[in-house]
Coordinates of C-alpha atoms in Angstrom, one line a residue:
M781 CA 14.3 18.5 -12.0
G782 CA 14.0 20.8 -14.9
D783 CA 14.6 24.5 -15.1
P784 CA 12.5 26.6 -12.7
N785 CA 12.9 29.7 -15.0
N786 CA 11.7 27.6 -18.0
P787 CA 9.3 24.9 -16.7
N788 CA 10.1 21.9 -19.0
N789 CA 8.9 18.9 -17.0
D790 CA 6.3 17.8 -14.5
D791 CA 8.7 18.2 -11.5
V792 CA 9.0 22.0 -11.8
K793 CA 5.5 22.6 -13.1
Y794 CA 4.1 20.9 -9.9
I795 CA 6.3 23.1 -7.7
Q796 CA 5.1 26.1 -9.5
T797 CA 1.5 25.1 -9.1
V798 CA 2.1 24.6 -5.3
K799 CA 3.7 28.0 -5.0
L800 CA 0.7 29.6 -6.7
M801 CA -1.8 27.7 -4.5
L802 CA 0.0 28.7 -1.4
N803 CA 0.4 32.4 -2.5
E804 CA -2.7 33.1 -4.5
G805 CA -5.1 30.3 -3.6
T806 CA -5.5 29.2 -7.3
L807 CA -4.9 25.7 -8.6
A808 CA -3.2 26.3 -12.1
Y809 CA -1.2 24.0 -14.3
N810 CA 0.1 25.1 -17.9
T811 CA -2.4 28.0 -17.7
G812 CA -0.5 30.8 -16.1
T813 CA -2.5 32.1 -13.1
D814 CA -5.9 30.9 -14.4
P815 CA -7.6 28.0 -12.7
T816 CA -7.4 24.8 -14.3
A817 CA -8.8 21.2 -14.3
F818 CA -5.8 19.9 -16.3
I819 CA -4.5 17.8 -13.2
M820 CA -6.1 16.3 -10.3
P821 CA -5.5 18.2 -7.0
G822 CA -4.2 15.4 -4.8
F823 CA -0.5 15.6 -5.5
P824 CA -0.3 19.4 -5.4
F825 CA -2.2 19.5 -2.1
V826 CA 0.2 16.9 -0.5
L827 CA 3.2 18.8 -1.9
A828 CA 1.8 22.1 -0.6
G829 CA 1.8 20.9 2.9
F830 CA 5.5 20.4 2.9
L831 CA 6.4 23.6 1.2
A832 CA 4.0 25.5 3.7
I833 CA 5.7 24.0 6.8
F834 CA 9.3 23.8 5.5
G835 CA 9.6 26.6 3.0
Q836 CA 9.3 27.3 -0.6
D837 CA 13.0 27.9 -1.3
G838 CA 14.1 24.4 -1.3
G839 CA 13.4 23.2 2.2
G840 CA 9.9 21.9 1.4
V841 CA 11.1 20.1 -1.6
I842 CA 13.9 18.3 0.4
A843 CA 11.4 17.4 3.2
F844 CA 9.0 15.9 0.6
R845 CA 11.8 13.8 -0.9
L846 CA 12.6 12.6 2.7
F847 CA 8.9 11.8 3.2
Q848 CA 8.9 9.7 -0.1
C849 CA 12.0 7.7 1.2
L850 CA 9.9 7.0 4.3
L851 CA 7.0 5.9 2.2
Q852 CA 9.3 3.6 0.3
A853 CA 10.7 2.2 3.3
G854 CA 7.3 1.8 5.2
S855 CA 6.0 0.0 2.0
L856 CA 8.3 -3.0 2.7
Y857 CA 6.1 -3.8 5.7
L858 CA 2.9 -3.8 3.3
I859 CA 4.9 -5.8 0.8
F860 CA 5.7 -8.4 3.4
I861 CA 2.0 -8.6 4.7
I862 CA 0.7 -9.2 1.0
A863 CA 3.4 -11.6 0.1
R864 CA 3.1 -13.7 3.3
Y865 CA -0.6 -13.8 2.8
V866 CA -0.3 -14.9 -0.8
F867 CA 2.7 -17.3 -0.5
N868 CA 4.7 -17.6 2.8
S869 CA 7.1 -15.8 5.2
R870 CA 10.2 -16.9 3.3
I871 CA 9.0 -15.6 -0.2
A872 CA 7.7 -12.5 1.6
F873 CA 11.2 -11.7 3.1
I874 CA 12.9 -12.3 -0.4
A875 CA 10.3 -9.9 -1.9
C876 CA 11.3 -7.3 0.6
V877 CA 14.8 -7.7 -0.2
L878 CA 14.3 -7.3 -3.9
N879 CA 12.2 -4.2 -3.4
A880 CA 15.0 -2.8 -0.9
L881 CA 17.5 -3.3 -3.6
Y882 CA 15.3 -2.1 -6.5
L883 CA 17.0 1.1 -7.7
P884 CA 14.0 2.7 -9.4
D885 CA 12.5 3.0 -5.9
Y886 CA 15.5 5.2 -5.0
F887 CA 14.8 7.3 -8.2
S888 CA 11.1 7.6 -7.5
S889 CA 11.9 8.9 -4.0
G890 CA 13.8 11.7 -5.4
V891 CA 11.5 13.0 -8.1
I892 CA 8.7 15.4 -7.5
L893 CA 6.0 13.1 -8.9
S894 CA 3.1 11.1 -7.5
E895 CA 4.1 7.6 -8.3
A896 CA 5.6 6.8 -4.9
L897 CA 2.6 8.0 -3.1
F898 CA 0.2 6.3 -5.5
R899 CA 2.0 3.0 -5.2
T900 CA 1.7 3.2 -1.4
I901 CA -1.9 3.9 -1.5
I902 CA -2.4 0.9 -4.0
L903 CA -0.4 -1.4 -1.6
L904 CA -2.7 -0.3 1.3
L905 CA -5.8 -1.0 -0.8
V906 CA -4.7 -4.4 -1.5
C907 CA -4.1 -5.1 2.1
V908 CA -7.5 -3.6 3.1
F909 CA -9.1 -5.6 0.1
I910 CA -7.7 -8.9 1.9
T911 CA -8.9 -7.9 5.4
A912 CA -12.3 -6.5 4.3
V913 CA -13.2 -9.6 2.3
Q914 CA -12.3 -11.9 5.1
S915 CA -13.9 -9.9 8.0
K916 CA -17.1 -8.7 6.1
R917 CA -17.1 -5.6 8.4
W918 CA -18.5 -2.3 6.9
G919 CA -15.6 -0.1 8.4
W920 CA -13.1 -1.8 6.3
Y921 CA -15.3 -1.3 3.1
A922 CA -15.6 2.4 4.2
L923 CA -11.7 2.5 4.3
I924 CA -11.7 1.1 0.8
G925 CA -13.8 4.0 -0.2
V926 CA -11.4 6.6 1.4
L927 CA -8.3 5.0 -0.2
T928 CA -10.0 4.8 -3.6
A929 CA -10.8 8.4 -3.4
A930 CA -7.3 9.3 -2.2
A931 CA -5.9 7.1 -5.3
A932 CA -8.3 8.9 -7.7
Y933 CA -7.3 12.3 -6.4
L934 CA -3.8 11.3 -7.7
K935 CA -4.7 9.1 -10.8
P936 CA -8.4 8.9 -11.8
H937 CA -8.1 5.6 -13.4
A938 CA -7.9 4.1 -9.9
T939 CA -11.6 4.8 -9.5
L940 CA -12.7 1.5 -10.8
F941 CA -10.1 -0.6 -9.0
P942 CA -12.6 -1.7 -6.4
A943 CA -14.4 -3.6 -9.2
V944 CA -12.0 -6.4 -8.6
L945 CA -13.8 -7.1 -5.4
L946 CA -16.7 -8.7 -7.4
I947 CA -14.3 -11.6 -8.3
L948 CA -13.2 -11.9 -4.7
W949 CA -16.7 -11.7 -3.4
W950 CA -17.6 -14.4 -5.8
K951 CA -14.9 -16.7 -4.7
E952 CA -15.8 -16.1 -1.0
K953 CA -19.5 -16.8 -1.7
Y954 CA -20.8 -13.4 -0.8
T955 CA -24.6 -13.0 -1.1
W956 CA -26.1 -10.5 -3.5
K957 CA -27.3 -8.6 -0.5
E958 CA -23.8 -8.3 0.9
M959 CA -22.3 -7.4 -2.2
L960 CA -25.0 -4.6 -2.8
R961 CA -24.4 -3.2 0.8
F962 CA -20.6 -3.1 0.6
T963 CA -20.9 -1.5 -2.8
C964 CA -23.0 1.2 -1.6
I965 CA -20.7 1.9 1.3
I966 CA -17.7 2.2 -0.9
G967 CA -19.6 4.4 -3.4
I968 CA -21.0 6.7 -0.8
V969 CA -17.7 7.4 0.9
Y970 CA -16.0 8.0 -2.6
I971 CA -18.9 10.3 -3.7
I972 CA -18.5 12.3 -0.5
L973 CA -14.8 12.7 -0.8
L974 CA -14.8 13.5 -4.5
S975 CA -17.7 16.1 -4.1
P976 CA -15.4 19.0 -3.3
W977 CA -13.7 18.7 -6.5
W978 CA -16.8 18.5 -8.4
I979 CA -18.3 21.5 -6.7
R980 CA -15.2 23.5 -7.3
N981 CA -15.2 22.6 -11.1
M982 CA -18.9 23.7 -11.1
I983 CA -18.3 27.0 -9.5
T984 CA -15.2 27.7 -11.5
F985 CA -16.1 26.4 -15.0
D986 CA -19.8 26.4 -14.8
R987 CA -19.9 22.7 -15.9
F988 CA -19.4 19.3 -14.3
I989 CA -15.9 17.8 -14.8
M990 CA -15.6 14.5 -13.1
F991 CA -11.8 14.2 -13.1
T992 CA -9.6 16.5 -15.5
D993 CA -10.0 18.3 -18.7
S994 CA -6.6 18.1 -20.0
G995 CA -5.0 19.3 -23.3
G996 CA -4.2 16.0 -25.0
S997 CA -6.0 12.9 -25.5
P998 CA -4.3 9.8 -24.0
F999 CA -6.2 7.5 -26.3
L1000 CA -5.3 9.3 -29.5
L1001 CA -1.7 9.8 -28.6
A1002 CA -1.5 6.0 -27.8
T1003 CA -2.0 5.2 -31.4
R1004 CA 1.4 6.6 -32.3
I1005 CA 3.7 3.6 -32.8
Y1006 CA 7.1 4.7 -31.4
E1007 CA 6.0 8.3 -31.7
Q1008 CA 5.4 7.8 -35.5
M1009 CA 2.7 9.2 -37.8
P1010 CA -0.2 7.0 -39.0
P1011 CA 0.5 4.5 -41.8
A1012 CA 1.1 5.7 -45.3
G1013 CA -2.0 6.3 -47.0
F1014 CA -4.0 7.2 -43.9
F1015 CA -4.4 10.9 -45.0
D1016 CA -5.4 9.8 -48.4
A1017 CA -8.3 7.6 -47.0
Y1018 CA -9.1 10.3 -44.4
P1019 CA -8.6 13.6 -45.9
Q1020 CA -10.5 15.6 -43.4
Y1021 CA -7.3 15.2 -41.1
D1022 CA -4.3 17.3 -41.3
P1023 CA -0.8 15.8 -40.4
E1024 CA 0.0 19.0 -38.7
T1025 CA -3.0 19.0 -36.3
I1026 CA -4.1 15.5 -36.0
F1027 CA -2.7 14.7 -32.5
E1028 CA -4.1 18.0 -31.1
G1029 CA -7.3 18.3 -29.1
S1030 CA -8.8 16.6 -26.0
D1031 CA -12.5 16.5 -26.9
S1032 CA -14.6 13.8 -28.4
S1033 CA -13.2 14.6 -31.8
A1034 CA -9.7 13.2 -30.6
V1035 CA -11.3 10.0 -29.6
A1036 CA -12.9 9.9 -33.1
K1037 CA -9.4 10.5 -34.8
G1038 CA -7.9 7.7 -32.7
I1039 CA -10.6 5.2 -33.6
D1040 CA -10.2 6.1 -37.3
I1041 CA -6.3 5.6 -37.0
L1042 CA -7.0 2.1 -35.5
K1043 CA -9.4 1.2 -38.0
Y1044 CA -6.9 2.0 -40.9
G1045 CA -4.0 0.5 -38.9
F1046 CA -5.5 -2.7 -38.2
T1047 CA -6.9 -3.2 -41.7
H1048 CA -3.6 -2.2 -43.6
E1049 CA -1.0 -3.2 -40.9
P1050 CA -2.8 -5.5 -38.6
L1051 CA 0.5 -7.3 -37.5
I1052 CA 2.2 -4.1 -36.4
Y1053 CA -0.9 -2.8 -34.7
L1054 CA -1.5 -6.1 -33.0
Y1055 CA 2.0 -6.0 -31.6
W1056 CA 1.8 -2.5 -30.4
Y1057 CA -1.3 -3.2 -28.5
T1058 CA -0.1 -6.2 -26.9
I1059 CA 3.7 -6.8 -26.6
G1060 CA 4.7 -3.2 -27.4
K1061 CA 2.5 -1.8 -24.6
L1062 CA 3.7 -4.6 -22.1
I1063 CA 7.4 -3.7 -23.0
G1064 CA 6.8 0.0 -22.4
L1065 CA 5.1 -0.6 -19.0
Y1066 CA 7.1 -3.3 -17.5
F1067 CA 10.3 -4.2 -19.4
E1068 CA 11.7 -0.6 -19.5
S1069 CA 12.5 0.6 -16.0
Y1070 CA 11.2 3.7 -14.4
Y1071 CA 14.7 5.1 -14.1
W1072 CA 15.7 8.3 -16.0
R1073 CA 18.8 9.2 -14.1
P1074 CA 21.6 7.0 -12.5
V1075 CA 21.5 5.8 -9.1
L1076 CA 24.7 4.6 -7.3
G1077 CA 26.5 4.6 -10.5
I1078 CA 24.2 2.1 -12.3
G1079 CA 23.3 3.4 -15.7
Q1080 CA 20.0 3.4 -17.5
V1081 CA 20.9 0.5 -20.0
A1082 CA 22.0 -1.6 -17.1
M1083 CA 18.8 -0.9 -15.0
H1084 CA 16.8 -1.8 -18.2
I1085 CA 18.6 -5.1 -18.4
I1086 CA 18.0 -5.8 -14.8
Q1087 CA 14.5 -4.9 -15.1
A1088 CA 14.0 -7.2 -17.9
L1089 CA 15.6 -10.1 -16.0
L1090 CA 13.4 -9.3 -12.9
V1091 CA 10.1 -9.2 -15.0
G1092 CA 11.2 -12.3 -16.8
L1093 CA 11.7 -14.1 -13.5
S1094 CA 8.2 -12.7 -12.4
I1095 CA 6.6 -14.3 -15.4
A1096 CA 8.3 -17.6 -14.4
G1097 CA 7.1 -17.1 -10.9
I1098 CA 3.5 -16.8 -12.1
V1099 CA 3.8 -20.0 -14.0
L1100 CA 5.2 -21.8 -10.9
S1101 CA 3.0 -20.1 -8.3
R1102 CA 0.3 -22.8 -8.3
R1103 CA 2.6 -25.2 -6.7
V1104 CA 3.0 -22.8 -3.8
S1105 CA -0.3 -21.1 -3.3
S1106 CA -3.9 -21.6 -4.6
W1107 CA -5.2 -19.2 -7.1
R1108 CA -7.8 -18.1 -4.5
R1109 CA -5.0 -16.6 -2.3
Q1110 CA -3.2 -15.1 -5.3
L1111 CA -6.4 -13.2 -6.6
P1112 CA -5.9 -9.9 -4.8
V1113 CA -2.4 -9.6 -6.3
L1114 CA -3.3 -11.1 -9.7
L1115 CA -6.3 -8.9 -10.2
T1116 CA -4.2 -5.8 -9.2
I1117 CA -1.6 -6.7 -11.9
M1118 CA -4.3 -7.2 -14.4
Y1119 CA -6.5 -4.3 -13.7
F1120 CA -3.6 -1.7 -13.9
T1121 CA -2.2 -3.4 -17.0
V1122 CA -5.5 -3.6 -18.9
I1123 CA -6.5 0.0 -18.0
Y1124 CA -3.4 1.3 -19.9
I1125 CA -3.6 -0.9 -23.0
P1126 CA -5.9 1.5 -24.9
F1127 CA -3.9 4.5 -23.7
I1128 CA -0.2 5.7 -23.3
A1129 CA 1.8 3.0 -21.7
F1130 CA 5.3 3.8 -20.5
S1131 CA 7.5 2.8 -17.5
R1132 CA 6.1 5.7 -15.2
Y1133 CA 2.7 4.3 -15.4
G1134 CA 3.8 0.6 -15.0
Y1135 CA 6.0 1.3 -12.0
P1136 CA 3.4 0.9 -9.3
N1137 CA 2.6 -2.5 -10.5
I1138 CA 6.2 -3.6 -10.4
V1139 CA 6.1 -4.1 -6.7
F1140 CA 3.5 -6.9 -7.2
L1141 CA 5.4 -8.4 -10.1
L1142 CA 8.4 -8.7 -7.7
M1143 CA 6.5 -10.9 -5.5
Y1144 CA 6.4 -13.5 -8.1
T1145 CA 10.2 -12.7 -8.8
A1146 CA 10.7 -13.6 -5.3
L1147 CA 8.9 -16.8 -5.8
A1148 CA 11.1 -17.8 -8.7
V1149 CA 14.3 -16.8 -6.8
D1150 CA 13.0 -19.0 -3.9
K1151 CA 12.7 -21.8 -6.3
L1152 CA 16.1 -21.2 -7.7
I1153 CA 17.7 -21.3 -4.3
H1154 CA 15.9 -24.5 -3.5
M1155 CA 17.1 -26.2 -6.6
I1156 CA 20.7 -25.1 -6.1
R1157 CA 20.6 -26.4 -2.5
L1158 CA 19.2 -29.7 -3.7
R1159 CA 21.8 -30.1 -6.3
R1160 CA 24.5 -29.4 -3.7
R1161 CA 23.1 -32.2 -1.5
K1162 CA 22.8 -34.5 -4.2
K1163 CA 26.4 -33.8 -5.0
Q1164 CA 27.3 -34.3 -1.5
V1165 CA 25.5 -37.6 -1.1
T1166 CA 27.1 -38.9 -4.3
T1167 CA 30.7 -37.7 -3.2
Y1168 CA 30.0 -39.5 0.0
L1169 CA 28.9 -42.8 -1.5
V1170 CA 31.8 -42.9 -4.1
E1171 CA 34.4 -42.1 -1.3
G1172 CA 32.8 -44.5 0.9

């Protein structure tokens, strides 16, 4: 964690937010003691429960870390269920082993951030997607609404995740009437559960704030290639912008700035910007591990190398997956990977945001590992047979 006396990262800022909530009843973040809509309230409320029960002087933080350990361990069951549905029990078992040994999960359990909780909710959502589509029961779709709202209270971009159901419904030959009915169920439950946040913002700020009103535009900041300024000549072409203030602001003007940077960049340096908004973003999301401090003596560089190997094997697994499972059964996992990849491409994309998706990529890594094991065994058998025939 950072310095509690000089908050310099999200860990200590969240703890300070929760202490203020418990003692003053105000949700504040980067605003002193003034109310804020800078963050969604989901993670602070969960953390507040642990600090309220186990104490604000350290016991609550330790209890929350242990809770995250339990979440990571319990997630192995969800991973097994999903991978077994998509592939088979053998690959599901390998996927569980890979996740049990995946060091960023240990790191994620120790930090006071929402990634472990959010990942668990997404795993639950995929399990419920599979069950709901097959059962066609309204109760499962109501649960999708509940889990989507829970995910949105942590990270708002999860709100549109149920849209992937449209493809699953199409594959399962749902009627338009069924699609409309289940969409309404999900939407009504979601709206009911998000309404307390909207009402609070209306009362506090006298305006509707759907999710957050933060102090920086993720779209504008995402135009910075490796934290650099716009291309040379940009400020000559757009003299209305100042290099000192161009990346400040969170309103519509910030979006306009980002669009102008992209127009200039794709016009004058198209290959660099094309790389940044494809390979560059994917490297940031997946090839760099969510691993900021050593665990069990494994350094960050070593973990980045391991991460790149695991993701490379997952790509091979996706290529080979059609031999093991139909695309129809793979859709819940593939659509999840696609959704949470595409949603970040226009915005800031780094390992912390890609981390929840790694659990699904490791399922394909497990498939590739299973194929490698099968190839090794096959070669050994051929070698044994050849040796037997030669000696015979």
